[in-house]
Amino acid sequence: VQLQASGGGLVQAGGSLRVSCAASGRTFSNYALAWFRQAPGKEREFVASVSRFGSSTRNADSVKGRFTISRDNAKNMVYLQMNNLKPEDTAVYYCAAKNTMGRPSIPGTKVTDFDYWGQGTLVTVSS
């Protein structure tokens, strides 16, 4: 599956932004999806994930109550709605996918738990 992230940009602290990821190439609903982020000089970290049909989600503690992951299987899209953004949310945001047919509904939170990656979109939060 090919993934293309978009929607990043510059936003002030306290503001909102939605990043999107378009998928193509395989049966979209076979895949759990996730967002990771990587800040300058830091390792890539898990942000949120969603199961194949959206019934289960998982969020990192740092974004709970502020970020919401969702998906639209009819459009082959996954979204990350980010509210109350903070300067420490500044990072390149990556979407990722894992085929979970016959497996636990949501993979783990490690980079190695996901097999397919998009190119990333930069989110900058100014203070």
GROMACS .gro file of C-alpha atoms in nm:
model
  127
    1VAL     CA    1   0.000   0.000   0.000
    2GLN     CA    2   0.124   0.349  -0.086
    3LEU     CA    3   0.066   0.634   0.158
    4GLN     CA    4   0.072   1.009   0.092
    5ALA     CA    5   0.048   1.250   0.386
    6SER     CA    6  -0.060   1.610   0.348
    7GLY     CA    7  -0.203   1.904   0.539
    8GLY     CA    8   0.092   2.014   0.748
    9GLY     CA    9   0.172   2.377   0.803
   10LEU     CA   10   0.241   2.656   1.049
   11VAL     CA   11  -0.004   2.715   1.333
   12GLN     CA   12   0.003   2.914   1.654
   13ALA     CA   13   0.000   2.747   1.991
   14GLY     CA   14  -0.354   2.667   2.096
   15GLY     CA   15  -0.466   2.634   1.738
   16SER     CA   16  -0.590   2.336   1.539
   17LEU     CA   17  -0.480   2.152   1.228
   18ARG     CA   18  -0.589   1.837   1.048
   19VAL     CA   19  -0.339   1.625   0.860
   20SER     CA   20  -0.453   1.366   0.609
   21CYS     CA   21  -0.311   1.055   0.451
   22ALA     CA   22  -0.431   0.904   0.125
   23ALA     CA   23  -0.374   0.536   0.057
   24SER     CA   24  -0.365   0.346  -0.268
   25GLY     CA   25  -0.265   0.012  -0.408
   26ARG     CA   26  -0.424  -0.246  -0.178
   27THR     CA   27  -0.749  -0.313   0.003
   28PHE     CA   28  -0.749  -0.024   0.247
   29SER     CA   29  -0.971  -0.192   0.504
   30ASN     CA   30  -0.718  -0.474   0.551
   31TYR     CA   31  -0.484  -0.231   0.725
   32ALA     CA   32  -0.461  -0.078   1.067
   33LEU     CA   33  -0.328   0.275   1.037
   34ALA     CA   34  -0.126   0.502   1.256
   35TRP     CA   35   0.038   0.840   1.285
   36PHE     CA   36   0.392   0.882   1.411
   37ARG     CA   37   0.598   1.198   1.441
   38GLN     CA   38   0.962   1.289   1.447
   39ALA     CA   39   1.093   1.612   1.591
   40PRO     CA   40   1.439   1.744   1.494
   41GLY     CA   41   1.709   1.545   1.665
   42LYS     CA   42   1.465   1.299   1.817
   43GLU     CA   43   1.350   0.949   1.740
   44ARG     CA   44   1.024   0.880   1.561
   45GLU     CA   45   0.745   0.834   1.813
   46PHE     CA   46   0.396   0.692   1.811
   47VAL     CA   47   0.104   0.935   1.812
   48ALA     CA   48  -0.217   0.743   1.744
   49SER     CA   49  -0.354   0.435   1.569
   50VAL     CA   50  -0.688   0.304   1.447
   51SER     CA   51  -0.811  -0.045   1.368
   52ARG     CA   52  -0.928  -0.164   1.028
   53PHE     CA   53  -1.286  -0.040   1.058
   54GLY     CA   54  -1.230   0.234   1.313
   55SER     CA   55  -1.380   0.055   1.612
   56SER     CA   56  -1.062   0.079   1.818
   57THR     CA   57  -0.813   0.358   1.860
   58ARG     CA   58  -0.503   0.416   2.067
   59ASN     CA   59  -0.337   0.744   2.156
   60ALA     CA   60  -0.005   0.839   2.307
   61ASP     CA   61  -0.035   0.992   2.651
   62SER     CA   62   0.114   1.317   2.524
   63VAL     CA   63  -0.179   1.376   2.286
   64LYS     CA   64  -0.474   1.228   2.474
   65GLY     CA   65  -0.764   1.469   2.484
   66ARG     CA   66  -0.612   1.684   2.208
   67PHE     CA   67  -0.561   1.462   1.901
   68THR     CA   68  -0.814   1.235   1.731
   69ILE     CA   69  -0.740   0.975   1.466
   70SER     CA   70  -1.012   0.869   1.225
   71ARG     CA   71  -1.044   0.692   0.892
   72ASP     CA   72  -1.280   0.683   0.597
   73ASN     CA   73  -1.256   0.347   0.424
   74ALA     CA   74  -1.479   0.463   0.138
   75LYS     CA   75  -1.224   0.733   0.052
   76ASN     CA   76  -0.908   0.541   0.151
   77MET     CA   77  -0.817   0.820   0.390
   78VAL     CA   78  -0.689   0.849   0.746
   79TYR     CA   79  -0.691   1.174   0.939
   80LEU     CA   80  -0.536   1.321   1.249
   81GLN     CA   81  -0.728   1.611   1.398
   82MET     CA   82  -0.497   1.808   1.625
   83ASN     CA   83  -0.643   2.059   1.871
   84ASN     CA   84  -0.484   2.278   2.137
   85LEU     CA   85  -0.148   2.243   1.966
   86LYS     CA   86   0.168   2.308   2.162
   87PRO     CA   87   0.518   2.402   2.043
   88GLU     CA   88   0.637   2.055   2.146
   89ASP     CA   89   0.402   1.906   1.885
   90THR     CA   90   0.629   2.048   1.615
   91ALA     CA   91   0.748   1.755   1.404
   92VAL     CA   92   0.723   1.576   1.075
   93TYR     CA   93   0.411   1.362   1.091
   94TYR     CA   94   0.412   1.025   0.918
   95CYS     CA   95   0.125   0.790   0.842
   96ALA     CA   96   0.188   0.418   0.861
   97ALA     CA   97   0.000   0.098   0.784
   98LYS     CA   98   0.003  -0.263   0.895
   99ASN     CA   99  -0.198  -0.548   0.744
  100THR     CA  100  -0.388  -0.688   1.040
  101MET     CA  101  -0.604  -0.950   0.870
  102GLY     CA  102  -0.626  -1.237   1.120
  103ARG     CA  103  -0.415  -1.051   1.378
  104PRO     CA  104  -0.480  -0.826   1.680
  105SER     CA  105  -0.690  -0.530   1.573
  106ILE     CA  106  -0.428  -0.266   1.657
  107PRO     CA  107  -0.054  -0.325   1.628
  108GLY     CA  108   0.189  -0.205   1.887
  109THR     CA  109   0.333   0.143   1.915
  110LYS     CA  110   0.680   0.078   1.783
  111VAL     CA  111   0.804   0.193   1.446
  112THR     CA  112   0.884  -0.171   1.366
  113ASP     CA  113   0.522  -0.270   1.426
  114PHE     CA  114   0.424  -0.103   1.096
  115ASP     CA  115   0.530  -0.207   0.746
  116TYR     CA  116   0.430   0.080   0.517
  117TRP     CA  117   0.512   0.448   0.553
  118GLY     CA  118   0.422   0.774   0.387
  119GLN     CA  119   0.669   1.053   0.319
  120GLY     CA  120   0.568   1.281   0.609
  121THR     CA  121   0.421   1.627   0.642
  122LEU     CA  122   0.572   1.904   0.855
  123VAL     CA  123   0.371   2.060   1.136
  124THR     CA  124   0.520   2.367   1.302
  125VAL     CA  125   0.361   2.516   1.613
  126SER     CA  126   0.476   2.863   1.705
  127SER     CA  127   0.465   2.995   2.061
   0.00000   0.00000   0.00000
